[in-house]
Amino acid sequence: MISINASSNWHLECGQGVYRLKPRKPQKKGWFVLDISYTGNISPLVNPVVKLFLVTGEPAQTLPLIIHADRLRVIFLAPEPLTLLEVQQADALQTAASLRFRLYRRAEFVALASMMWAVSRRDARKGISSIRVYAKSRARYKKHGFSGYLTRLFKEYYLVDTHRLEEADIYQSYIAKTEHRSQDSIQSTLTSLGYQPVISVIMATWQSDLRWLDAAIQSVLQQSYPYWQLCIADDASEQKKLIELLNHYKKKDSRIRVTFRYENGHISAAQNSGLLLATGAYVTFLDHDDLLAPNALLAVAEALQQQPRPLFLYSDEDKIDGTGRRVNPHFKSDWNPDLLCAQNYITHLMVVERAMVESVGGFRVGVEGSQDHDLALRVTEKLPPALIHHIPQVLYHWRITENSTALHADAKNYTSSAGVAAIEEHFKRKNQDDVMVQPGLLPNTYRVLHPIPKPAPLVTLLIPTRDRLDMLKPCISSIIEKTSYKPYEIIILDNGSNEPQTHLFFAEIQAQHEHIRVLSYDKPFNYSAINNFGVAHAQGTIIGLINNDIEVIQSGWLTELVSHAVRPEIGCVGAKLYFDDGSIQHAGVILGIGGVAGHAHKYFARDAHGYFSRLQLVQNLSAVTGACLLVRKEVFEQVGGLEEDHLTVAFNDIDLCLKVREAGYRNLWTPHAELYHHESKSRGRDDAPEKQARFQREVAWMIARWGAQLNSDPYYNPNLTLQHEDFSIRLHE
């Protein structure tokens, strides 16, 4: 159903992917808002940007409309009377159950306020303070006058609302900049390869669309690396032309092998039939409607030259929309075992030593829909991390079709239950029968519930403070009132409090709660030294570093953190922290952002999915913030605790996490432990000259100590930005 607001002076006409709004009577120039709301599923990956075309007496303008959760909205200025509005590239809206167009005027000052708000939010995401935003606005207003200022604000507003348009265009620039290889370069690489294994490409077909199947086969034939096999198993298709096409290619190139199954067995059985044809040292998998990048197998062969030689490899990937345009690149983490148990982030291109695939029995019948995920788990659980290799290049293109999981995560509902079964059996093979798996917060994601030992370990929560009862009391109260985990103790580390009411509170809280102690640390503020002092007095086997400006939200936060901290392979564990307004303050740390490190997804909305759902998934990360961090006491002491001499205020938590990682543990972040972090309110801003000088010394020390690692975070991707915390593409850095 398509409608336009009843009082509208506009007439709506619908065409193929185009909606035209024509005025019933002349429309004066001025500010307008176009709001398109919809219900039902839409297909934003088909065309992520919808364009608004304005026809006036002036030269026509084209402006982007960005698809949000359930609406498109844009503010625009008509400098002359409007004669036509045309919403173009709207194919994505064709699948909506209903559409409602609302077009209305806005007073200039209201439009101005809306745009200023959007620009300030953008600047906040970049770390620009509101004072600087205000100062910049005043300077521009003074220099250019109201009209000039408005023009510039309008342009800045579109920089905000065209983020996804920019991303789409940036990706095309990325492709042009990074993927071209000359024939001379390719030939030189081929000549230099000391190891040139045959790579068998396994493909299953069934009732395939011949257009896409032909393109898929052509993408193999066009590989720059010549040492391949294409092993096709048709799963009892009834299409005569499909069989003819497969036989044609079988005769055309001896590297193509085809088998025709007489009984339909579904994807796992068909893939296994394809594996029986393979003789290559390595195998990879291509869906019958997808494409390999032209240099995909060459990139794999290059990666196989390293020592030790990988036995399991995977690459980045993207999607192809209905117009043939490449969109939605997924630049992946390096080996991330906890993320793999929360989501099949590996998907394509997955390359495995054929002997390894055979040793685990190939694809398992019964987990269809998650057969690739299941195979990845069964192979990688047998391998040390050194033999698992991520190629940070886009080597595989998913084709977006009507029923493809590339378009809708829930297009194949059976995949979720199959994924749960695959992960459960993964832990059973590791003799962890008490691990439970349930569907995650999003389709085709999973939550793994690790058990708490019996008896449950004592947790010591260390909370440094200096007065600031307005922060400390809500922190302590929220822990006492909302924490379901037992047992725990709280040690308040008093760093020179001098207000009488603070000492009265200390006396009262200790008298009321035997598991709360106050220890005095009467030395100059040194976050590292204070917490090291606290650890020395801790009775718990698990240490929790907690800022005094933390506030508990849900009762299970400590249970979730402990369930991971007790795992012998895990080091530091971090939580999901929110600013007062509910936006993301911390969702793990990415190394290299801003020179040392930055918080992943900072300022994203509380319920945002994040980059490929990572805001909703347990995952391994290089570091987590010390504002709320759990670690086993033995691990903390093993690495020497927090760095007291060089990191008195900043980066001591990052340094701790990197030392823990260096010692062989995996650090982990979970979205299932949620707390507020009223960041830095207790210490004030670091804008004094002496604080800035101290901060720069700490930056220099971190770079000197960890420089190489700060430039290559294995849980991020070299194709993603180090300037912002939003996982955008790295192009001109």
XYZ file of C-alpha atoms in Angstrom, residues 212-690:
479
model
C 24.405 -16.587 -12.549
C 25.778 -20.112 -12.898
C 27.448 -19.223 -16.183
C 28.947 -16.091 -14.597
C 30.204 -18.129 -11.621
C 31.945 -20.636 -13.876
C 33.415 -17.822 -15.967
C 34.855 -16.241 -12.808
C 36.862 -19.447 -12.294
C 37.938 -19.681 -15.920
C 39.195 -16.094 -15.723
C 41.457 -16.688 -12.722
C 44.961 -15.292 -13.123
C 46.296 -18.303 -11.212
C 46.104 -21.243 -13.658
C 46.538 -24.196 -11.305
C 42.953 -24.927 -10.339
C 40.167 -27.463 -10.713
C 36.476 -26.690 -10.783
C 34.591 -29.636 -9.290
C 30.843 -29.316 -9.857
C 28.283 -31.645 -8.295
C 24.742 -31.237 -9.573
C 22.198 -32.315 -6.952
C 19.654 -34.020 -9.267
C 18.483 -30.912 -11.112
C 15.673 -31.369 -13.600
C 16.700 -28.529 -15.932
C 17.847 -29.856 -19.283
C 19.629 -26.602 -20.157
C 21.545 -26.645 -16.887
C 22.838 -30.140 -17.605
C 23.779 -29.063 -21.127
C 25.642 -26.050 -19.781
C 27.649 -28.141 -17.321
C 28.531 -30.692 -20.003
C 29.578 -27.850 -22.316
C 32.067 -26.505 -19.793
C 33.278 -30.002 -18.920
C 34.248 -30.504 -22.566
C 35.625 -26.982 -22.922
C 38.279 -27.183 -20.179
C 39.868 -30.334 -18.766
C 40.227 -28.636 -15.380
C 36.445 -28.720 -14.992
C 35.000 -31.918 -13.533
C 31.287 -32.601 -13.208
C 29.244 -35.275 -11.484
C 25.465 -35.658 -11.666
C 23.760 -36.987 -8.576
C 20.716 -39.148 -9.206
C 19.014 -38.305 -5.929
C 18.663 -34.910 -4.317
C 20.608 -34.890 -1.056
C 20.760 -31.172 -0.200
C 23.845 -28.997 0.071
C 26.095 -31.054 2.379
C 25.734 -34.227 0.354
C 26.219 -32.345 -2.906
C 29.352 -30.586 -1.622
C 30.747 -33.958 -0.538
C 30.143 -35.305 -4.052
C 32.137 -32.368 -5.366
C 34.930 -33.111 -2.888
C 35.199 -36.639 -4.277
C 36.204 -35.115 -7.616
C 38.947 -32.962 -6.099
C 42.634 -33.818 -6.345
C 44.098 -30.416 -5.436
C 46.213 -29.860 -2.336
C 43.692 -27.246 -1.180
C 39.960 -26.865 -1.668
C 37.721 -23.829 -1.638
C 33.998 -23.355 -2.146
C 31.981 -21.257 -4.595
C 28.195 -20.956 -4.501
C 26.540 -21.434 -7.870
C 25.430 -17.802 -8.150
C 28.486 -16.023 -6.698
C 31.791 -14.866 -8.177
C 35.474 -15.210 -7.423
C 37.569 -12.066 -7.781
C 39.913 -12.396 -10.820
C 43.027 -12.693 -8.630
C 41.417 -14.672 -5.805
C 43.351 -17.904 -6.238
C 46.574 -16.002 -6.938
C 46.196 -14.217 -3.594
C 45.651 -17.588 -1.924
C 48.751 -19.033 -3.598
C 50.788 -16.033 -2.433
C 49.616 -16.574 1.143
C 50.619 -20.241 0.920
C 54.262 -19.270 0.389
C 54.681 -18.231 4.031
C 56.083 -20.465 6.728
C 54.590 -22.172 8.546
C 52.298 -22.887 5.622
C 48.642 -22.224 6.550
C 46.175 -25.085 6.439
C 43.088 -22.883 6.758
C 42.692 -19.513 5.037
C 39.892 -17.019 4.544
C 39.485 -13.620 2.888
C 37.359 -10.496 2.983
C 34.260 -10.361 0.794
C 31.534 -8.110 -0.584
C 28.172 -8.346 -2.331
C 26.883 -7.677 -5.838
C 23.550 -5.870 -6.148
C 20.937 -6.241 -8.850
C 22.722 -3.734 -11.071
C 26.064 -5.551 -10.859
C 27.517 -2.941 -8.492
C 29.790 -4.184 -5.713
C 28.545 -3.056 -2.294
C 28.739 -3.781 1.438
C 32.340 -4.975 1.802
C 33.090 -7.052 4.874
C 36.625 -6.355 6.041
C 37.121 -9.057 8.647
C 39.053 -9.691 11.807
C 42.030 -12.012 11.812
C 41.507 -15.326 13.598
C 38.832 -14.654 16.221
C 37.611 -17.917 17.774
C 35.042 -16.410 20.138
C 33.561 -14.359 17.300
C 33.327 -17.538 15.191
C 31.235 -19.104 17.969
C 28.921 -16.078 17.869
C 28.662 -15.732 14.082
C 30.116 -17.343 10.990
C 32.229 -14.293 10.214
C 34.533 -16.376 7.981
C 31.978 -17.396 5.312
C 33.791 -16.776 1.993
C 36.417 -17.193 0.650
C 37.281 -20.212 2.828
C 40.258 -22.318 1.721
C 41.290 -25.537 3.494
C 43.950 -28.168 2.955
C 42.113 -31.049 1.296
C 43.639 -33.615 3.648
C 42.242 -31.652 6.610
C 38.761 -31.635 5.086
C 38.960 -35.360 4.472
C 40.266 -36.033 7.991
C 37.172 -34.426 9.556
C 34.812 -36.225 7.173
C 33.885 -33.379 4.836
C 30.518 -31.685 5.217
C 28.129 -33.113 7.787
C 24.606 -34.051 6.790
C 22.147 -32.623 9.308
C 23.562 -29.100 9.658
C 22.476 -27.861 6.238
C 22.243 -24.102 6.224
C 25.255 -23.868 8.532
C 27.396 -26.489 6.849
C 30.208 -24.022 6.101
C 30.204 -22.782 9.706
C 30.242 -26.350 10.974
C 33.170 -27.287 8.720
C 35.124 -24.207 9.783
C 34.635 -25.126 13.451
C 35.602 -28.773 12.967
C 38.780 -27.882 11.058
C 40.013 -24.924 13.098
C 39.529 -26.640 16.449
C 42.301 -29.026 15.358
C 44.735 -26.289 14.309
C 47.060 -23.939 16.180
C 46.422 -20.241 15.368
C 49.699 -20.062 13.454
C 48.216 -22.305 10.737
C 45.083 -20.164 10.305
C 45.527 -17.188 7.994
C 43.309 -14.254 7.059
C 43.896 -12.584 3.677
C 42.744 -8.939 4.041
C 41.582 -8.634 0.456
C 38.112 -8.867 -1.097
C 38.352 -12.150 -2.998
C 34.715 -13.244 -3.082
C 31.498 -11.578 -4.265
C 28.122 -12.749 -2.927
C 25.291 -12.163 -5.331
C 22.239 -10.540 -3.773
C 19.141 -12.451 -4.904
C 15.590 -12.449 -3.598
C 16.072 -15.377 -1.205
C 19.767 -14.993 -0.568
C 21.187 -14.735 2.958
C 23.369 -12.041 1.432
C 20.220 -9.909 1.351
C 18.274 -10.992 4.405
C 19.901 -12.721 7.370
C 16.590 -14.504 8.011
C 16.040 -15.613 4.413
C 16.820 -19.182 5.473
C 15.352 -19.618 8.965
C 16.632 -23.155 9.323
C 20.210 -21.885 9.418
C 19.857 -20.595 12.982
C 18.932 -23.934 14.570
C 21.599 -25.659 12.478
C 24.140 -23.117 13.715
C 23.206 -23.721 17.359
C 23.667 -27.471 16.829
C 27.029 -26.967 15.105
C 28.394 -24.819 17.944
C 27.045 -27.114 20.679
C 28.790 -30.079 19.081
C 31.968 -28.020 18.709
C 32.138 -27.665 22.494
C 31.225 -31.306 23.058
C 34.178 -32.335 20.887
C 36.306 -30.177 23.197
C 34.874 -32.044 26.222
C 32.984 -28.969 27.370
C 29.558 -30.583 27.648
C 28.350 -28.020 30.181
C 28.587 -25.159 27.699
C 25.161 -24.037 26.457
C 24.369 -22.332 23.154
C 21.295 -20.290 22.321
C 20.243 -17.985 19.466
C 21.878 -14.578 19.673
C 20.421 -11.091 19.670
C 20.255 -11.009 15.847
C 19.364 -13.588 13.169
C 22.080 -16.169 12.540
C 24.056 -15.114 15.588
C 24.633 -17.114 18.746
C 25.275 -16.669 22.444
C 27.545 -19.155 24.160
C 26.914 -19.573 27.902
C 30.008 -20.766 29.733
C 29.476 -22.304 33.179
C 30.586 -20.800 36.479
C 32.725 -23.212 38.546
C 31.301 -24.602 41.789
C 31.930 -23.134 44.236
C 31.844 -19.795 42.437
C 35.133 -17.883 42.720
C 35.376 -14.792 44.912
C 35.612 -11.585 42.862
C 37.341 -8.512 44.262
C 36.027 -5.267 42.772
C 38.571 -2.443 43.125
C 37.144 1.078 43.046
C 39.624 3.982 43.351
C 38.106 7.295 44.465
C 38.848 10.707 45.887
C 35.690 12.150 47.414
C 33.017 12.599 44.685
C 30.228 10.918 46.623
C 27.843 12.028 43.858
C 29.556 9.424 41.673
C 30.708 6.855 44.201
C 27.422 6.320 46.065
C 25.373 5.455 42.925
C 28.219 3.180 41.812
C 28.325 1.243 45.095
C 24.534 1.210 45.483
C 23.983 -0.125 41.958
C 26.478 -2.940 42.552
C 24.878 -3.924 45.864
C 21.279 -3.675 44.649
C 21.561 -5.075 41.125
C 24.303 -7.711 41.194
C 23.019 -11.278 41.304
C 26.477 -12.907 41.304
C 27.858 -14.118 44.612
C 30.436 -14.058 46.154
C 32.170 -10.731 45.656
C 33.914 -8.139 47.776
C 34.380 -4.421 47.161
C 37.581 -2.600 48.069
C 37.240 1.176 47.891
C 40.707 2.617 47.360
C 40.645 6.042 48.978
C 43.179 8.329 47.294
C 43.174 11.253 49.711
C 39.509 12.068 50.254
C 39.177 15.060 52.618
C 35.451 15.828 52.726
C 33.820 14.842 56.070
C 30.756 13.351 54.392
C 33.007 11.034 52.372
C 34.606 9.595 55.510
C 31.183 9.292 57.121
C 30.007 7.302 54.099
C 33.097 5.062 54.335
C 32.313 4.302 57.973
C 28.651 3.599 57.296
C 29.166 1.411 54.247
C 31.735 -0.782 56.025
C 29.476 -1.138 59.063
C 26.511 -2.147 56.911
C 28.327 -4.543 54.553
C 31.001 -6.922 55.723
C 32.121 -7.558 52.157
C 33.073 -3.885 51.642
C 36.421 -2.497 52.782
C 38.019 0.931 52.465
C 41.800 1.098 52.105
C 43.716 4.350 52.265
C 46.283 5.158 49.564
C 47.781 8.500 50.614
C 50.046 9.220 47.667
C 49.700 11.396 44.533
C 47.163 10.098 42.027
C 48.571 7.191 40.028
C 45.839 4.941 38.662
C 48.238 2.065 38.071
C 49.831 2.205 41.518
C 46.475 2.534 43.292
C 45.066 -0.566 41.632
C 48.269 -2.567 42.071
C 48.026 -1.703 45.770
C 44.431 -2.913 45.759
C 45.314 -6.202 44.064
C 47.901 -6.883 46.768
C 45.102 -6.712 49.357
C 42.485 -8.579 47.297
C 41.143 -11.862 48.648
C 39.438 -12.849 45.404
C 40.887 -15.045 42.675
C 39.336 -12.716 40.106
C 40.083 -8.992 40.037
C 37.590 -6.425 38.780
C 38.886 -2.948 37.923
C 35.893 -0.637 38.316
C 35.799 3.143 37.918
C 33.883 5.104 40.538
C 31.734 6.552 37.738
C 30.370 3.140 36.682
C 26.713 2.313 37.282
C 25.255 -1.187 36.989
C 22.227 -1.623 34.702
C 21.355 -5.317 34.807
C 21.727 -8.012 37.451
C 23.671 -10.534 35.364
C 26.588 -8.272 34.443
C 29.115 -9.843 36.828
C 27.965 -13.392 36.105
C 28.582 -12.804 32.396
C 32.043 -11.317 32.952
C 33.087 -14.049 35.410
C 31.881 -16.793 33.050
C 34.545 -15.688 30.583
C 37.242 -14.623 33.045
C 37.408 -18.168 34.515
C 38.131 -19.710 31.115
C 41.824 -20.727 31.132
C 42.500 -19.351 27.643
C 40.935 -15.938 28.358
C 42.765 -12.972 29.876
C 41.057 -9.599 30.275
C 37.280 -9.365 29.869
C 35.427 -6.116 29.132
C 31.812 -4.955 29.201
C 29.488 -2.843 27.066
C 29.433 0.676 28.515
C 27.058 3.530 27.757
C 27.182 7.281 28.104
C 24.385 8.928 30.096
C 22.301 9.303 26.917
C 22.522 5.573 26.138
C 24.992 5.870 23.269
C 28.027 3.598 23.169
C 30.992 4.675 25.285
C 32.930 1.411 25.075
C 32.518 -1.714 22.979
C 36.103 -2.880 23.081
C 39.301 -1.171 22.002
C 40.854 -0.938 18.532
C 44.609 -0.385 18.435
C 46.056 2.421 16.328
C 43.026 4.712 16.255
C 44.192 8.225 17.050
C 47.795 7.016 17.351
C 47.425 4.572 20.251
C 43.892 3.200 20.643
C 40.215 4.123 20.424
C 36.896 2.667 21.498
C 35.092 0.629 18.845
C 31.695 2.018 17.760
C 31.910 5.021 20.077
C 28.729 7.155 20.006
C 26.705 4.483 18.169
C 23.139 4.028 19.396
C 22.572 1.619 22.266
C 20.629 -0.866 20.122
C 22.762 -0.478 16.967
C 23.992 -3.674 15.354
C 27.436 -2.274 14.674
C 29.827 -3.283 11.914
C 28.527 -6.637 10.662
C 26.648 -7.090 13.964
C 29.779 -6.842 16.112
C 28.082 -4.593 18.689
C 25.852 -7.554 19.548
C 28.439 -10.347 19.562
C 30.967 -11.760 22.020
C 34.385 -11.490 20.392
C 38.094 -11.423 20.967
C 39.711 -7.980 20.896
C 43.199 -6.720 21.584
C 42.115 -4.656 24.583
C 39.209 -3.501 26.721
C 38.874 -0.477 28.983
C 39.945 -0.557 32.610
C 36.755 1.278 33.546
C 35.190 -2.183 33.894
C 37.659 -5.026 33.415
C 37.848 -8.510 34.929
C 40.950 -10.686 34.949
C 42.153 -13.611 37.038
C 44.493 -12.440 39.788
C 47.143 -14.967 38.761
C 47.179 -13.565 35.212
C 47.344 -9.962 36.485
C 50.329 -10.833 38.662
C 51.955 -12.975 35.972
C 52.320 -9.957 33.658
C 53.410 -7.570 36.418
C 50.135 -5.715 36.893
C 49.601 -2.155 35.727
C 52.544 -0.015 34.585
C 53.186 2.425 37.464
C 56.286 4.263 36.275
C 55.273 5.422 32.802
C 51.462 5.152 32.642
C 50.077 6.885 35.700
C 46.767 7.935 34.111
C 46.207 6.950 30.473
C 46.682 3.722 28.504
C 47.607 1.556 31.510
C 44.601 -0.657 30.750
C 45.678 -1.005 27.099
C 49.210 -1.847 28.181
C 47.870 -4.459 30.627
C 45.748 -6.084 27.933
C 48.663 -6.204 25.497
C 50.905 -7.789 28.123
C 48.195 -10.358 28.808
C 47.859 -11.061 25.083
C 51.636 -11.321 24.779
C 51.568 -13.935 27.554
C 49.346 -16.143 25.362
C 45.822 -15.316 26.556
C 42.907 -14.040 24.472
C 41.192 -10.862 25.622
C 37.432 -10.729 25.196
C 34.556 -8.256 25.033
C 30.924 -9.155 25.682
C 27.759 -7.166 24.920
C 25.848 -9.142 27.552
C 27.281 -7.162 30.486
C 25.866 -3.626 30.277
C 26.714 -0.673 32.504
C 26.713 3.115 32.407
C 30.060 4.901 32.431
C 29.790 8.551 33.398
C 33.184 9.021 31.773
C 35.888 11.184 33.368
C 33.466 13.130 35.552
C 35.435 12.161 38.642
C 38.821 13.422 37.434
C 37.901 16.355 35.242
C 39.227 17.158 31.773
C 42.824 16.675 30.683
C 43.117 20.138 29.130
C 45.550 21.738 31.579
C 49.084 22.191 30.130
C 50.686 19.848 32.666
